[in-house]
């Protein structure tokens, strides 16, 4: 490991030519920026290179933890910050990160970062999309990413939480949001099948309703106005799709048996 590099940022990207420049600019405080590109067909890798990032091409193959671990292997810093191409680190968070990773008395081995979603130009402050904490900053060599979907970074040691947030510019059109939900629900269903989880009619009917109630009422999504309602509704639809797809996969498996 090159000790002159204290902080690396790893960015995952695919066909994000409109957003990759902003993401890279937001982590300019890092000693190096590594972009793992998933066979983009647009100018994403070219823009990343022109912005000074080290770019590596690797097919995602629906394995997010594998992609992040590959990025981890390419990072040279003592600390690694993970970002997606549609995300942006705020200036306040950048300053907070720098203070932590340069503090010799810092007792933590990793940090949860708060993420705030921006949908259709609106910052969500409530619901699951307005109250997300993700383990995205940690010392290199302290753990690996696990699970193909909804991946987590298993870090050994003490984990803290930073005060400031980063932005997630996701789903800037309704069609983009629904397409993403359809794609992710399929991956989620496959992952749950591998883990032995089963779907039932009760789950297909009940979980989407509970998801909506949790997002819109219990987590205060109604306070985000119409945006909060639409997001809660679509996330409920995601739950319906995921459990329905698991049920269909079970039926196919039963026929094979």
PDB file of C-alpha atoms in Angstrom:
ATOM      1  CA  UNK A   1       0.000   0.000   0.000  1.00  0.00           C
ATOM      2  CA  UNK A   2       1.253   3.453  -0.925  1.00  0.00           C
ATOM      3  CA  UNK A   3       1.423   5.339   2.366  1.00  0.00           C
ATOM      4  CA  UNK A   4       1.447   8.713   0.570  1.00  0.00           C
ATOM      5  CA  UNK A   5      -2.176   8.052  -0.367  1.00  0.00           C
ATOM      6  CA  UNK A   6      -4.322   8.345   2.746  1.00  0.00           C
ATOM      7  CA  UNK A   7      -7.810   8.549   1.245  1.00  0.00           C
ATOM      8  CA  UNK A   8      -9.131   6.894  -1.913  1.00  0.00           C
ATOM      9  CA  UNK A   9     -12.589   7.250  -3.398  1.00  0.00           C
ATOM     10  CA  UNK A  10     -14.101   4.385  -5.393  1.00  0.00           C
ATOM     11  CA  UNK A  11     -17.010   5.233  -7.698  1.00  0.00           C
ATOM     12  CA  UNK A  12     -19.192   2.648  -9.435  1.00  0.00           C
ATOM     13  CA  UNK A  13     -20.586   3.743 -12.791  1.00  0.00           C
ATOM     14  CA  UNK A  14     -22.500   2.643 -15.859  1.00  0.00           C
ATOM     15  CA  UNK A  15     -23.765   5.020 -18.569  1.00  0.00           C
ATOM     16  CA  UNK A  16     -23.637   8.036 -16.251  1.00  0.00           C
ATOM     17  CA  UNK A  17     -22.056  10.621 -18.568  1.00  0.00           C
ATOM     18  CA  UNK A  18     -24.405  13.320 -17.233  1.00  0.00           C
ATOM     19  CA  UNK A  19     -23.544  12.660 -13.578  1.00  0.00           C
ATOM     20  CA  UNK A  20     -20.025  11.213 -13.335  1.00  0.00           C
ATOM     21  CA  UNK A  21     -18.330  14.611 -13.563  1.00  0.00           C
ATOM     22  CA  UNK A  22     -20.282  15.938 -10.583  1.00  0.00           C
ATOM     23  CA  UNK A  23     -19.528  12.824  -8.533  1.00  0.00           C
ATOM     24  CA  UNK A  24     -15.784  13.036  -9.215  1.00  0.00           C
ATOM     25  CA  UNK A  25     -15.697  16.776  -8.495  1.00  0.00           C
ATOM     26  CA  UNK A  26     -17.369  16.182  -5.125  1.00  0.00           C
ATOM     27  CA  UNK A  27     -14.525  13.864  -4.022  1.00  0.00           C
ATOM     28  CA  UNK A  28     -11.695  16.090  -5.245  1.00  0.00           C
ATOM     29  CA  UNK A  29     -10.517  16.243  -1.618  1.00  0.00           C
ATOM     30  CA  UNK A  30      -9.473  12.574  -1.875  1.00  0.00           C
ATOM     31  CA  UNK A  31      -5.889  11.644  -2.753  1.00  0.00           C
ATOM     32  CA  UNK A  32      -7.068   9.439  -5.617  1.00  0.00           C
ATOM     33  CA  UNK A  33     -10.312   8.638  -7.409  1.00  0.00           C
ATOM     34  CA  UNK A  34     -10.947   5.165  -8.821  1.00  0.00           C
ATOM     35  CA  UNK A  35     -13.877   4.588 -11.186  1.00  0.00           C
ATOM     36  CA  UNK A  36     -15.118   1.042 -11.830  1.00  0.00           C
ATOM     37  CA  UNK A  37     -17.045   1.201 -15.089  1.00  0.00           C
ATOM     38  CA  UNK A  38     -19.590  -1.469 -15.987  1.00  0.00           C
ATOM     39  CA  UNK A  39     -19.194  -1.573 -19.785  1.00  0.00           C
ATOM     40  CA  UNK A  40     -20.652   1.887 -20.383  1.00  0.00           C
ATOM     41  CA  UNK A  41     -21.776   2.574 -23.945  1.00  0.00           C
ATOM     42  CA  UNK A  42     -21.643   6.352 -23.492  1.00  0.00           C
ATOM     43  CA  UNK A  43     -18.831   8.774 -22.591  1.00  0.00           C
ATOM     44  CA  UNK A  44     -18.691   7.901 -18.888  1.00  0.00           C
ATOM     45  CA  UNK A  45     -15.145   6.378 -18.902  1.00  0.00           C
ATOM     46  CA  UNK A  46     -13.770   9.162 -21.111  1.00  0.00           C
ATOM     47  CA  UNK A  47     -15.165  11.889 -18.873  1.00  0.00           C
ATOM     48  CA  UNK A  48     -13.835  10.117 -15.782  1.00  0.00           C
ATOM     49  CA  UNK A  49     -10.337   9.886 -17.267  1.00  0.00           C
ATOM     50  CA  UNK A  50     -10.417  13.544 -18.277  1.00  0.00           C
ATOM     51  CA  UNK A  51     -11.341  14.407 -14.684  1.00  0.00           C
ATOM     52  CA  UNK A  52      -8.195  12.628 -13.452  1.00  0.00           C
ATOM     53  CA  UNK A  53      -9.732   9.369 -12.244  1.00  0.00           C
ATOM     54  CA  UNK A  54      -8.167   5.934 -12.642  1.00  0.00           C
ATOM     55  CA  UNK A  55     -10.707   3.972 -14.689  1.00  0.00           C
ATOM     56  CA  UNK A  56     -11.089   0.186 -14.696  1.00  0.00           C
ATOM     57  CA  UNK A  57     -13.633  -1.688 -16.782  1.00  0.00           C
ATOM     58  CA  UNK A  58     -15.421  -4.651 -15.197  1.00  0.00           C
ATOM     59  CA  UNK A  59     -18.829  -6.190 -15.909  1.00  0.00           C
ATOM     60  CA  UNK A  60     -21.171  -5.959 -12.935  1.00  0.00           C
ATOM     61  CA  UNK A  61     -22.967  -9.246 -13.689  1.00  0.00           C
ATOM     62  CA  UNK A  62     -25.622  -8.315 -11.104  1.00  0.00           C
ATOM     63  CA  UNK A  63     -23.067  -8.716  -8.293  1.00  0.00           C
ATOM     64  CA  UNK A  64     -22.700  -5.396  -6.487  1.00  0.00           C
ATOM     65  CA  UNK A  65     -20.484  -6.695  -3.681  1.00  0.00           C
ATOM     66  CA  UNK A  66     -18.117  -8.246  -6.239  1.00  0.00           C
ATOM     67  CA  UNK A  67     -17.904  -4.909  -8.051  1.00  0.00           C
ATOM     68  CA  UNK A  68     -17.162  -3.011  -4.843  1.00  0.00           C
ATOM     69  CA  UNK A  69     -14.566  -5.554  -3.735  1.00  0.00           C
ATOM     70  CA  UNK A  70     -12.857  -5.179  -7.109  1.00  0.00           C
ATOM     71  CA  UNK A  71     -12.785  -1.425  -6.546  1.00  0.00           C
ATOM     72  CA  UNK A  72     -11.432  -1.998  -3.057  1.00  0.00           C
ATOM     73  CA  UNK A  73      -8.556  -4.023  -4.519  1.00  0.00           C
ATOM     74  CA  UNK A  74      -7.644  -1.145  -6.844  1.00  0.00           C
ATOM     75  CA  UNK A  75      -7.719   1.569  -4.173  1.00  0.00           C
ATOM     76  CA  UNK A  76      -4.332   2.458  -2.676  1.00  0.00           C
ATOM     77  CA  UNK A  77      -5.420   4.593   0.246  1.00  0.00           C
ATOM     78  CA  UNK A  78      -5.356   3.784   3.936  1.00  0.00           C
ATOM     79  CA  UNK A  79      -9.021   4.823   3.954  1.00  0.00           C
ATOM     80  CA  UNK A  80     -11.574   4.141   1.210  1.00  0.00           C
ATOM     81  CA  UNK A  81     -14.725   6.134   0.479  1.00  0.00           C
ATOM     82  CA  UNK A  82     -17.354   4.485  -1.745  1.00  0.00           C
ATOM     83  CA  UNK A  83     -19.683   6.468  -3.958  1.00  0.00           C
ATOM     84  CA  UNK A  84     -21.991   5.766  -6.891  1.00  0.00           C
ATOM     85  CA  UNK A  85     -21.912   7.888 -10.035  1.00  0.00           C
ATOM     86  CA  UNK A  86     -25.324   9.401  -9.242  1.00  0.00           C
ATOM     87  CA  UNK A  87     -24.204  10.561  -5.794  1.00  0.00           C
ATOM     88  CA  UNK A  88     -22.430  13.684  -4.563  1.00  0.00           C
ATOM     89  CA  UNK A  89     -20.522  14.396  -1.349  1.00  0.00           C
ATOM     90  CA  UNK A  90     -21.530  17.706   0.234  1.00  0.00           C
ATOM     91  CA  UNK A  91     -18.813  20.192   1.189  1.00  0.00           C
ATOM     92  CA  UNK A  92     -19.661  19.827   4.877  1.00  0.00           C
ATOM     93  CA  UNK A  93     -19.327  16.044   4.664  1.00  0.00           C
ATOM     94  CA  UNK A  94     -16.055  16.369   2.755  1.00  0.00           C
ATOM     95  CA  UNK A  95     -14.604  18.515   5.542  1.00  0.00           C
ATOM     96  CA  UNK A  96     -15.880  16.106   8.193  1.00  0.00           C
ATOM     97  CA  UNK A  97     -14.361  13.104   6.391  1.00  0.00           C
ATOM     98  CA  UNK A  98     -10.989  14.815   6.074  1.00  0.00           C
ATOM     99  CA  UNK A  99     -10.932  15.587   9.787  1.00  0.00           C
ATOM    100  CA  UNK A 100     -11.650  11.970  10.693  1.00  0.00           C
ATOM    101  CA  UNK A 101      -9.167  10.273   8.349  1.00  0.00           C
ATOM    102  CA  UNK A 102      -6.326  12.648   9.261  1.00  0.00           C
ATOM    103  CA  UNK A 103      -6.896  12.465  13.018  1.00  0.00           C
ATOM    104  CA  UNK A 104      -4.302  10.120  14.535  1.00  0.00           C
ATOM    105  CA  UNK A 105      -6.512   9.785  17.638  1.00  0.00           C
ATOM    106  CA  UNK A 106      -9.606   8.738  15.678  1.00  0.00           C
ATOM    107  CA  UNK A 107     -10.854   5.551  17.447  1.00  0.00           C
ATOM    108  CA  UNK A 108     -13.048   4.357  14.571  1.00  0.00           C
ATOM    109  CA  UNK A 109     -12.334   1.877  11.772  1.00  0.00           C
ATOM    110  CA  UNK A 110     -15.312   2.868   9.658  1.00  0.00           C
ATOM    111  CA  UNK A 111     -18.202   5.312   9.413  1.00  0.00           C
ATOM    112  CA  UNK A 112     -21.816   5.301   8.389  1.00  0.00           C
ATOM    113  CA  UNK A 113     -22.703   8.191   6.097  1.00  0.00           C
ATOM    114  CA  UNK A 114     -26.151   9.753   5.911  1.00  0.00           C
ATOM    115  CA  UNK A 115     -27.684   9.878   2.449  1.00  0.00           C
ATOM    116  CA  UNK A 116     -30.440  12.167   1.270  1.00  0.00           C
ATOM    117  CA  UNK A 117     -32.260  11.366  -1.966  1.00  0.00           C
ATOM    118  CA  UNK A 118     -33.021  14.034  -4.561  1.00  0.00           C
ATOM    119  CA  UNK A 119     -35.905  13.026  -6.801  1.00  0.00           C
ATOM    120  CA  UNK A 120     -37.211  15.301  -9.560  1.00  0.00           C
ATOM    121  CA  UNK A 121     -35.287  18.213  -8.046  1.00  0.00           C
ATOM    122  CA  UNK A 122     -36.687  17.681  -4.542  1.00  0.00           C
ATOM    123  CA  UNK A 123     -34.531  16.710  -1.549  1.00  0.00           C
ATOM    124  CA  UNK A 124     -36.416  14.087   0.448  1.00  0.00           C
ATOM    125  CA  UNK A 125     -36.170  14.580   4.197  1.00  0.00           C
ATOM    126  CA  UNK A 126     -38.480  11.790   5.337  1.00  0.00           C
ATOM    127  CA  UNK A 127     -39.414   8.198   4.540  1.00  0.00           C
ATOM    128  CA  UNK A 128     -36.786   5.523   3.951  1.00  0.00           C
ATOM    129  CA  UNK A 129     -35.238   7.582   1.132  1.00  0.00           C
ATOM    130  CA  UNK A 130     -34.752  10.576   3.401  1.00  0.00           C
ATOM    131  CA  UNK A 131     -33.363   8.624   6.357  1.00  0.00           C
ATOM    132  CA  UNK A 132     -30.700   6.318   4.971  1.00  0.00           C
ATOM    133  CA  UNK A 133     -27.392   5.452   6.647  1.00  0.00           C
ATOM    134  CA  UNK A 134     -24.802   3.507   4.672  1.00  0.00           C
ATOM    135  CA  UNK A 135     -21.374   2.212   5.670  1.00  0.00           C
ATOM    136  CA  UNK A 136     -19.313   3.828   2.922  1.00  0.00           C
ATOM    137  CA  UNK A 137     -16.085   4.957   4.617  1.00  0.00           C
ATOM    138  CA  UNK A 138     -13.611   2.579   6.260  1.00  0.00           C
ATOM    139  CA  UNK A 139      -9.978   1.634   6.629  1.00  0.00           C
ATOM    140  CA  UNK A 140      -8.752  -0.588   3.835  1.00  0.00           C
ATOM    141  CA  UNK A 141      -8.060  -4.176   4.867  1.00  0.00           C
ATOM    142  CA  UNK A 142     -10.694  -4.231   7.600  1.00  0.00           C
ATOM    143  CA  UNK A 143     -13.353  -6.156   5.708  1.00  0.00           C
ATOM    144  CA  UNK A 144     -15.088  -7.007   2.440  1.00  0.00           C
ATOM    145  CA  UNK A 145     -18.448  -6.410   0.817  1.00  0.00           C
ATOM    146  CA  UNK A 146     -20.992  -9.239   1.000  1.00  0.00           C
ATOM    147  CA  UNK A 147     -24.333 -10.062  -0.702  1.00  0.00           C
ATOM    148  CA  UNK A 148     -24.889  -9.589  -4.414  1.00  0.00           C
ATOM    149  CA  UNK A 149     -27.824  -7.211  -3.866  1.00  0.00           C
ATOM    150  CA  UNK A 150     -28.355  -4.746  -1.011  1.00  0.00           C
ATOM    151  CA  UNK A 151     -24.694  -5.319  -0.342  1.00  0.00           C
ATOM    152  CA  UNK A 152     -23.080  -4.475   2.992  1.00  0.00           C
ATOM    153  CA  UNK A 153     -19.495  -3.777   3.984  1.00  0.00           C
ATOM    154  CA  UNK A 154     -18.496  -6.128   6.804  1.00  0.00           C
ATOM    155  CA  UNK A 155     -15.943  -4.119   8.752  1.00  0.00           C
ATOM    156  CA  UNK A 156     -14.024  -5.337  11.771  1.00  0.00           C
ATOM    157  CA  UNK A 157     -13.628  -2.822  14.539  1.00  0.00           C
ATOM    158  CA  UNK A 158     -15.473   0.196  15.836  1.00  0.00           C
ATOM    159  CA  UNK A 159     -18.009   1.941  13.581  1.00  0.00           C
ATOM    160  CA  UNK A 160     -19.144   5.544  13.970  1.00  0.00           C
ATOM    161  CA  UNK A 161     -21.650   7.803  12.202  1.00  0.00           C
ATOM    162  CA  UNK A 162     -20.815  11.129  10.589  1.00  0.00           C
ATOM    163  CA  UNK A 163     -23.116  14.130  11.024  1.00  0.00           C
ATOM    164  CA  UNK A 164     -23.286  15.477   7.483  1.00  0.00           C
ATOM    165  CA  UNK A 165     -24.803  13.887   4.404  1.00  0.00           C
ATOM    166  CA  UNK A 166     -24.253  13.102   0.752  1.00  0.00           C
ATOM    167  CA  UNK A 167     -26.860  13.468  -2.004  1.00  0.00           C
ATOM    168  CA  UNK A 168     -28.290  10.756  -4.230  1.00  0.00           C
ATOM    169  CA  UNK A 169     -29.644  12.076  -7.540  1.00  0.00           C
ATOM    170  CA  UNK A 170     -31.664   9.016  -8.447  1.00  0.00           C
ATOM    171  CA  UNK A 171     -34.589   8.435 -10.770  1.00  0.00           C
ATOM    172  CA  UNK A 172     -34.904  11.851 -12.374  1.00  0.00           C
ATOM    173  CA  UNK A 173     -37.940  10.653 -14.359  1.00  0.00           C
ATOM    174  CA  UNK A 174     -40.869   8.478 -13.313  1.00  0.00           C
ATOM    175  CA  UNK A 175     -40.061   5.960 -16.036  1.00  0.00           C
ATOM    176  CA  UNK A 176     -36.464   5.722 -14.813  1.00  0.00           C
ATOM    177  CA  UNK A 177     -37.719   5.110 -11.267  1.00  0.00           C
ATOM    178  CA  UNK A 178     -40.137   2.351 -12.309  1.00  0.00           C
ATOM    179  CA  UNK A 179     -37.557   0.676 -14.579  1.00  0.00           C
ATOM    180  CA  UNK A 180     -35.078   0.667 -11.707  1.00  0.00           C
ATOM    181  CA  UNK A 181     -37.637  -0.790  -9.295  1.00  0.00           C
ATOM    182  CA  UNK A 182     -38.441  -3.561 -11.778  1.00  0.00           C
ATOM    183  CA  UNK A 183     -34.736  -4.367 -12.229  1.00  0.00           C
ATOM    184  CA  UNK A 184     -33.881  -4.280  -8.520  1.00  0.00           C
ATOM    185  CA  UNK A 185     -36.925  -6.315  -7.499  1.00  0.00           C
ATOM    186  CA  UNK A 186     -35.721  -9.097  -9.807  1.00  0.00           C
ATOM    187  CA  UNK A 187     -32.244  -9.057  -8.278  1.00  0.00           C
ATOM    188  CA  UNK A 188     -33.747  -8.899  -4.796  1.00  0.00           C
ATOM    189  CA  UNK A 189     -35.969 -11.897  -5.533  1.00  0.00           C
ATOM    190  CA  UNK A 190     -33.047 -13.953  -6.845  1.00  0.00           C
ATOM    191  CA  UNK A 191     -30.950 -13.062  -3.821  1.00  0.00           C
ATOM    192  CA  UNK A 192     -33.723 -14.022  -1.401  1.00  0.00           C
ATOM    193  CA  UNK A 193     -34.244 -17.320  -3.225  1.00  0.00           C
ATOM    194  CA  UNK A 194     -30.543 -18.134  -2.821  1.00  0.00           C
ATOM    195  CA  UNK A 195     -30.850 -17.384   0.891  1.00  0.00           C
ATOM    196  CA  UNK A 196     -33.793 -19.766   1.188  1.00  0.00           C
ATOM    197  CA  UNK A 197     -36.498 -17.160   1.767  1.00  0.00           C
ATOM    198  CA  UNK A 198     -40.022 -18.091   0.702  1.00  0.00           C
ATOM    199  CA  UNK A 199     -42.963 -16.069  -0.569  1.00  0.00           C
ATOM    200  CA  UNK A 200     -46.624 -16.600   0.278  1.00  0.00           C
ATOM    201  CA  UNK A 201     -49.903 -14.979  -0.707  1.00  0.00           C
ATOM    202  CA  UNK A 202     -49.974 -13.271   2.688  1.00  0.00           C
ATOM    203  CA  UNK A 203     -46.558 -11.707   2.082  1.00  0.00           C
ATOM    204  CA  UNK A 204     -47.521 -10.587  -1.431  1.00  0.00           C
ATOM    205  CA  UNK A 205     -50.631  -8.852  -0.087  1.00  0.00           C
ATOM    206  CA  UNK A 206     -49.418  -7.665   3.316  1.00  0.00           C
ATOM    207  CA  UNK A 207     -45.809  -6.522   2.872  1.00  0.00           C
ATOM    208  CA  UNK A 208     -46.511  -3.835   0.220  1.00  0.00           C
ATOM    209  CA  UNK A 209     -49.180  -2.304   2.467  1.00  0.00           C
ATOM    210  CA  UNK A 210     -46.864  -2.334   5.473  1.00  0.00           C
ATOM    211  CA  UNK A 211     -44.106  -0.838   3.322  1.00  0.00           C
ATOM    212  CA  UNK A 212     -46.350   2.077   2.354  1.00  0.00           C
ATOM    213  CA  UNK A 213     -47.502   2.666   5.930  1.00  0.00           C
ATOM    214  CA  UNK A 214     -43.910   2.582   7.174  1.00  0.00           C
ATOM    215  CA  UNK A 215     -42.658   5.015   4.530  1.00  0.00           C
ATOM    216  CA  UNK A 216     -45.540   7.430   4.295  1.00  0.00           C
ATOM    217  CA  UNK A 217     -46.837   7.523   7.870  1.00  0.00           C
ATOM    218  CA  UNK A 218     -44.380   6.081  10.401  1.00  0.00           C
ATOM    219  CA  UNK A 219     -41.305   7.624   8.751  1.00  0.00           C
ATOM    220  CA  UNK A 220     -43.127  10.841   7.913  1.00  0.00           C
ATOM    221  CA  UNK A 221     -43.036  10.624   4.126  1.00  0.00           C
ATOM    222  CA  UNK A 222     -46.258  12.681   4.010  1.00  0.00           C
ATOM    223  CA  UNK A 223     -44.165  15.676   5.107  1.00  0.00           C
ATOM    224  CA  UNK A 224     -42.418  15.617   1.727  1.00  0.00           C
ATOM    225  CA  UNK A 225     -45.751  16.346   0.038  1.00  0.00           C
ATOM    226  CA  UNK A 226     -46.682  14.720  -3.266  1.00  0.00           C
ATOM    227  CA  UNK A 227     -43.065  13.589  -3.683  1.00  0.00           C
ATOM    228  CA  UNK A 228     -43.263  11.587  -0.480  1.00  0.00           C
ATOM    229  CA  UNK A 229     -46.551  10.009  -1.537  1.00  0.00           C
ATOM    230  CA  UNK A 230     -45.291   8.947  -4.982  1.00  0.00           C
ATOM    231  CA  UNK A 231     -42.044   7.526  -3.570  1.00  0.00           C
ATOM    232  CA  UNK A 232     -43.890   5.591  -0.839  1.00  0.00           C
ATOM    233  CA  UNK A 233     -46.290   4.201  -3.450  1.00  0.00           C
ATOM    234  CA  UNK A 234     -43.513   3.086  -5.813  1.00  0.00           C
ATOM    235  CA  UNK A 235     -41.480   1.524  -2.997  1.00  0.00           C
ATOM    236  CA  UNK A 236     -44.622  -0.373  -1.999  1.00  0.00           C
ATOM    237  CA  UNK A 237     -44.850  -1.557  -5.615  1.00  0.00           C
ATOM    238  CA  UNK A 238     -41.212  -2.678  -5.354  1.00  0.00           C
ATOM    239  CA  UNK A 239     -42.161  -4.864  -2.386  1.00  0.00           C
ATOM    240  CA  UNK A 240     -45.097  -6.322  -4.333  1.00  0.00           C
ATOM    241  CA  UNK A 241     -42.877  -7.120  -7.336  1.00  0.00           C
ATOM    242  CA  UNK A 242     -40.121  -8.683  -5.245  1.00  0.00           C
ATOM    243  CA  UNK A 243     -42.408 -11.039  -3.315  1.00  0.00           C
ATOM    244  CA  UNK A 244     -44.407 -11.893  -6.449  1.00  0.00           C
ATOM    245  CA  UNK A 245     -41.245 -12.732  -8.382  1.00  0.00           C
ATOM    246  CA  UNK A 246     -40.035 -14.966  -5.554  1.00  0.00           C
ATOM    247  CA  UNK A 247     -43.373 -16.795  -5.701  1.00  0.00           C
ATOM    248  CA  UNK A 248     -43.038 -17.280  -9.474  1.00  0.00           C
ATOM    249  CA  UNK A 249     -39.479 -18.564  -9.049  1.00  0.00           C
ATOM    250  CA  UNK A 250     -40.714 -21.013  -6.418  1.00  0.00           C
ATOM    251  CA  UNK A 251     -43.350 -22.330  -8.824  1.00  0.00           C
ATOM    252  CA  UNK A 252     -40.730 -22.915 -11.526  1.00  0.00           C
ATOM    253  CA  UNK A 253     -38.484 -24.691  -9.025  1.00  0.00           C
ATOM    254  CA  UNK A 254     -41.365 -26.910  -7.890  1.00  0.00           C
ATOM    255  CA  UNK A 255     -42.111 -27.904 -11.500  1.00  0.00           C
ATOM    256  CA  UNK A 256     -38.486 -28.895 -12.070  1.00  0.00           C
ATOM    257  CA  UNK A 257     -38.594 -31.081  -8.958  1.00  0.00           C
TER     258      UNK A 257
END
